[in-house]
PDB file of C-alpha atoms in Angstrom:
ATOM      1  CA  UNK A   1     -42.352 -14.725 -24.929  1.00 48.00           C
ATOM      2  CA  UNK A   2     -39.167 -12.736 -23.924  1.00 46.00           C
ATOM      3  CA  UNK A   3     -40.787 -11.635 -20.778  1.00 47.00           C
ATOM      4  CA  UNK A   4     -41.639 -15.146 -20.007  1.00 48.00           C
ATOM      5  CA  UNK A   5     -38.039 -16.522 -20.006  1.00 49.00           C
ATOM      6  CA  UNK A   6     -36.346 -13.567 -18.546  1.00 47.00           C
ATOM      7  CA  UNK A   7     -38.870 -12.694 -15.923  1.00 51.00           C
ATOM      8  CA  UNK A   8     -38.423  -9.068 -16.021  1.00 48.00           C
ATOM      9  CA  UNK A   9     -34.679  -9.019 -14.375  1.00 46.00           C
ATOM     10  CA  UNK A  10     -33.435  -6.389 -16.804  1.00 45.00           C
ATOM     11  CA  UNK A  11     -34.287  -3.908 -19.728  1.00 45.00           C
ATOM     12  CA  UNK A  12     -32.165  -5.545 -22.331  1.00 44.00           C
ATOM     13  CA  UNK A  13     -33.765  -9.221 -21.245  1.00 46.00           C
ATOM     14  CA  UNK A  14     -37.232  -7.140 -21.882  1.00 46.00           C
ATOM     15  CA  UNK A  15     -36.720  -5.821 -25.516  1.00 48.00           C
ATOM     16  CA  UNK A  16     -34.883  -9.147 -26.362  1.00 49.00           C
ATOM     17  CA  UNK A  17     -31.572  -9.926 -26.608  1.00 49.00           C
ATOM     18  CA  UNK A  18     -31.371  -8.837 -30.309  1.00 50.00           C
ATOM     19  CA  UNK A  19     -32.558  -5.658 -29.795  1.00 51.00           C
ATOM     20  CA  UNK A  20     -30.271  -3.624 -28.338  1.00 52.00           C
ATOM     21  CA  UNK A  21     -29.316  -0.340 -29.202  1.00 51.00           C
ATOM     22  CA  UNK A  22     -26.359   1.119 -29.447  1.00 51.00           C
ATOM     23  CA  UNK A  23     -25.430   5.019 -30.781  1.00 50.00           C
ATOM     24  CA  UNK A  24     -22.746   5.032 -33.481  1.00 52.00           C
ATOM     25  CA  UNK A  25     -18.862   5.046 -32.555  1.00 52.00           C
ATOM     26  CA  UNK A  26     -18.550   8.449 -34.298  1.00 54.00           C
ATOM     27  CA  UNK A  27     -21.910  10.006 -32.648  1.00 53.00           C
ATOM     28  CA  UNK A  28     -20.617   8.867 -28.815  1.00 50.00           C
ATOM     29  CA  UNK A  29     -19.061  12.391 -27.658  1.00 50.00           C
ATOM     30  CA  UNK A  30     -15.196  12.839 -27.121  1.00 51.00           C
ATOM     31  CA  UNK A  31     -15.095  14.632 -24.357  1.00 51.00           C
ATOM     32  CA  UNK A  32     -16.977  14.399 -21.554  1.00 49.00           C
ATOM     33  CA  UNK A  33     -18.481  17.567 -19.776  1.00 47.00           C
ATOM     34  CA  UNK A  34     -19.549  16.730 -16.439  1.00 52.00           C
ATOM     35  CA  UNK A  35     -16.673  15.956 -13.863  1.00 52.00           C
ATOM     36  CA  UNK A  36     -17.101  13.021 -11.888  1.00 46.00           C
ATOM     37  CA  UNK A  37     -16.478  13.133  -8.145  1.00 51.00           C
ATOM     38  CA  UNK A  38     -13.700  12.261  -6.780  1.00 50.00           C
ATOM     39  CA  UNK A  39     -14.161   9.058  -4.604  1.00 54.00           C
ATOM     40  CA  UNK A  40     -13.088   9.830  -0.665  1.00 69.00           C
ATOM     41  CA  UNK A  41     -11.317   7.901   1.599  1.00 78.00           C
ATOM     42  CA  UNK A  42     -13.747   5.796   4.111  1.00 85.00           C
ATOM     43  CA  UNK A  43     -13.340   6.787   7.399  1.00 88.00           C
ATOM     44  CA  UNK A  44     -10.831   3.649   9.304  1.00 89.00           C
ATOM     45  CA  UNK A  45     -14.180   2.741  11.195  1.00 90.00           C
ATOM     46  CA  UNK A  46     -15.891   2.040   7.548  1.00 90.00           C
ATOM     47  CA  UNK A  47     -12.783   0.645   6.382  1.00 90.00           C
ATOM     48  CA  UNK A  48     -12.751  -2.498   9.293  1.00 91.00           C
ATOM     49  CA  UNK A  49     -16.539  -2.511   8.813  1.00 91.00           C
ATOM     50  CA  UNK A  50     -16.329  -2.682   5.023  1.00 91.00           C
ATOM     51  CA  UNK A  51     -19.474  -0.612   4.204  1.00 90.00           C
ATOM     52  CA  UNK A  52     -19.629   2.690   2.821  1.00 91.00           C
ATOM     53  CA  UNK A  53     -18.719   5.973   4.653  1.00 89.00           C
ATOM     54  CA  UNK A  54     -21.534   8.439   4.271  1.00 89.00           C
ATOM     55  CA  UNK A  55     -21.196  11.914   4.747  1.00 87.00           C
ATOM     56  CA  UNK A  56     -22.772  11.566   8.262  1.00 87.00           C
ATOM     57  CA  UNK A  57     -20.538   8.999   9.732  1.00 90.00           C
ATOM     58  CA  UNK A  58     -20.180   9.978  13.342  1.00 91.00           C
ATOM     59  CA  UNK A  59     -16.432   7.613  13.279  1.00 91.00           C
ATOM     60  CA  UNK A  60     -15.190   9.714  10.382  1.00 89.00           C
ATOM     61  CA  UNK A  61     -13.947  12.738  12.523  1.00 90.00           C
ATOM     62  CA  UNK A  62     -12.592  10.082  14.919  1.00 89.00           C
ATOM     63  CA  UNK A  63     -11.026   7.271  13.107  1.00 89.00           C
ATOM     64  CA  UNK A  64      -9.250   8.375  10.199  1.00 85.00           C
ATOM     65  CA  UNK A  65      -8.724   7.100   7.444  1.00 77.00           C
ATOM     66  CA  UNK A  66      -4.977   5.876   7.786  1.00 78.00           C
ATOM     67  CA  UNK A  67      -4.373   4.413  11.006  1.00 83.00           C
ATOM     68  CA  UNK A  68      -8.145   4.582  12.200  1.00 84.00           C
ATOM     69  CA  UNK A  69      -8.823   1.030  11.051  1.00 87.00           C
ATOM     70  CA  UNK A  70      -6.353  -0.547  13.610  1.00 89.00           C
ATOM     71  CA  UNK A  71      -8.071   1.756  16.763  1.00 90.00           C
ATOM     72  CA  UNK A  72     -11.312   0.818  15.565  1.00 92.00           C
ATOM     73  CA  UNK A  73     -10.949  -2.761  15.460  1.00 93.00           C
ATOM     74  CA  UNK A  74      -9.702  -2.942  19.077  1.00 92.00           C
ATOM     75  CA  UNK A  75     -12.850  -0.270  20.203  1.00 93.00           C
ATOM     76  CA  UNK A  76     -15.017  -2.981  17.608  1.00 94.00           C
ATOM     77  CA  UNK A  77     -13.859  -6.091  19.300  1.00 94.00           C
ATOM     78  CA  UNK A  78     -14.570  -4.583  23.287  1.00 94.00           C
ATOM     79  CA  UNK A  79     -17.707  -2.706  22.601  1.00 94.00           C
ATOM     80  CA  UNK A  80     -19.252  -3.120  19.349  1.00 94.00           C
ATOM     81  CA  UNK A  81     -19.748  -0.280  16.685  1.00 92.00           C
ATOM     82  CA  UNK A  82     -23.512   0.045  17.435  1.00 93.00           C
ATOM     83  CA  UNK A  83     -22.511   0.822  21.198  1.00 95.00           C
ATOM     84  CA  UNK A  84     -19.685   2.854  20.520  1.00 94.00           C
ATOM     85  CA  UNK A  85     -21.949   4.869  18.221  1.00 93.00           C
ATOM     86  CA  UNK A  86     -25.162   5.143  20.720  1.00 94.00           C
ATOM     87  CA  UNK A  87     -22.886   6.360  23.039  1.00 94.00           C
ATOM     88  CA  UNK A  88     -21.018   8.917  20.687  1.00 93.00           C
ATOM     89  CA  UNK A  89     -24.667  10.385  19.648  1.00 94.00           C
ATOM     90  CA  UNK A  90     -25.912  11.380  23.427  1.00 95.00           C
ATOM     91  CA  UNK A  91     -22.545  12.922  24.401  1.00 94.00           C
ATOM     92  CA  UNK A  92     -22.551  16.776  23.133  1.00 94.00           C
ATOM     93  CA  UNK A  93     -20.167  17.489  19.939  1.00 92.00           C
ATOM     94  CA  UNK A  94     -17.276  19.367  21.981  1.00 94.00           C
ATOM     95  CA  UNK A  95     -16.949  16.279  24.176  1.00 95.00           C
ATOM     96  CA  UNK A  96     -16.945  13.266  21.784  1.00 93.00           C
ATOM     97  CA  UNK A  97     -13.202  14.002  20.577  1.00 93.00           C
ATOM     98  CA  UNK A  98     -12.342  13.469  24.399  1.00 95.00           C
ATOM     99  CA  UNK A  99     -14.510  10.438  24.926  1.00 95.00           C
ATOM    100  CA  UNK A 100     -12.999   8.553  21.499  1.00 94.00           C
ATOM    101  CA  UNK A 101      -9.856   8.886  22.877  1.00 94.00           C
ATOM    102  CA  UNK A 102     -11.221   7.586  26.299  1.00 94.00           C
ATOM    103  CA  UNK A 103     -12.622   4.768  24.851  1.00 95.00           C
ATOM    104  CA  UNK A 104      -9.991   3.912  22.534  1.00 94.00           C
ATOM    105  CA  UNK A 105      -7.626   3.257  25.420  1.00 94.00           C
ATOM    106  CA  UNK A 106      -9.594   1.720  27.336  1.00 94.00           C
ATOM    107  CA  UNK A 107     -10.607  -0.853  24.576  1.00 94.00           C
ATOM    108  CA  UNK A 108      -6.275  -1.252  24.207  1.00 93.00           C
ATOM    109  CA  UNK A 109      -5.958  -1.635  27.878  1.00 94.00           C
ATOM    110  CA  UNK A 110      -9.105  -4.452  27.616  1.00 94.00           C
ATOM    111  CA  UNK A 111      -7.366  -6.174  25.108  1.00 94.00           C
ATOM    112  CA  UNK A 112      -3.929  -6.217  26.932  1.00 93.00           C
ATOM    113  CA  UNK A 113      -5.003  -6.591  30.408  1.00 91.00           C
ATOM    114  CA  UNK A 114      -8.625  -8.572  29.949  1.00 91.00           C
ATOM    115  CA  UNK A 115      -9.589  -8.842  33.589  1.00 92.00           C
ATOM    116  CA  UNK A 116      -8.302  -5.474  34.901  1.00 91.00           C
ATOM    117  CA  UNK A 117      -8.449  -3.192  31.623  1.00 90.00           C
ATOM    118  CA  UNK A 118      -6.895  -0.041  32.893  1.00 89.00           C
ATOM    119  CA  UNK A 119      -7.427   0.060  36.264  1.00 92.00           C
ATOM    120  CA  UNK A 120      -4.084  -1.882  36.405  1.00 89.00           C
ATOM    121  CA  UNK A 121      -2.786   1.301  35.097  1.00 89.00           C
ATOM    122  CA  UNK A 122      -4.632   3.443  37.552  1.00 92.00           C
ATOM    123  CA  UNK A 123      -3.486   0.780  40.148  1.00 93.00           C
ATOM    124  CA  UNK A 124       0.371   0.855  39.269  1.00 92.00           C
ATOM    125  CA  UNK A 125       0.210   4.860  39.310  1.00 94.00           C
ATOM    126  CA  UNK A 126      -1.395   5.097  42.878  1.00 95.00           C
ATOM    127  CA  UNK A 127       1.180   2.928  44.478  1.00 95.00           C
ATOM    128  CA  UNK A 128       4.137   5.206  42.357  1.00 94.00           C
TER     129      UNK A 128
END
C-alpha cells in the first residue's frame, strides 16, 4: 500500500515512512578515513555558463578561473560557446592558446565597434 502512494520515488517512501533505520549515535565512527576531494575552481567559461567544469573542458586552459568569466562572456555573446568550442577542437593544441587570444579580442573589438570590429583598429594603424 506504501508503494501505491509513494510511487516508487525513493527508498525510504518504499520501506515506509516508519521504517527507517538508523545506526546508533555511539556506533557512527569518529573519524572519518577516506579524504574527500577537494572541490576545484570552474574554469571562468563554466563559471558564465553555470554548469560544471569537467576535467576535459577545452575553456579551462583558456579562461581561468578569476578573470576568465568576464572574457568569456564577451567571446559568449559574439560567437556562442558551441562555436567557439568547434572551432577550438579542429585547431592543433600548440595553436589554440594563440587563437583564444585572437578571438577574445576580436569578440571586445565586436562589442565596442559593432559594425567594424577590429578592422577599425587595423584601419587606424595603416593610415599611422
Amino acid at each position: 500500500m506504501a508503494d501505491q502512494q509513494c510511487h516508487g520515488l525513493s527508498e525510504t517512501c518504499r520501506k515506509g515512512a516508519g521504517k527507517r533505520t538508523t545506526m546508533p549515535v555511539e556506533a557512527k565512527p569518529a573519524v572519518v578515513s577516506e579524504v574527500a576531494p577537494i572541490p576545484t575552481a570552474p574554469c571562468g567559461a563554466c563559471k558564465f555558463l553555470r554548469r560544471k567544469c569537467v576535467s576535459g573542458c577545452i575553456f579551462a586552459p583558456h579562461f581561468g578561473s578569476d578573470q576568465g568569466a568576464a572574457k568569456f562572456a564577451a567571446v559568449h555573446k559574439v560567437f556562442g560557446a558551441s562555436n567557439v568550442s568547434k572551432l577550438l577542437l579542429h585547431i592543433p593544441m600548440n595553436r589554440r592558446h594563440d587563437a583564444v587570444v585572437t578571438i577574445s579580442y576580436e569578440a571586445q573589438a565586436r562589442l565596442s565597434d559593432p559594425v567594424y570590429g577590429c578592422v577599425s583598429t587595423i584601419l587606424s594603424l595603416q593610415q599611422q
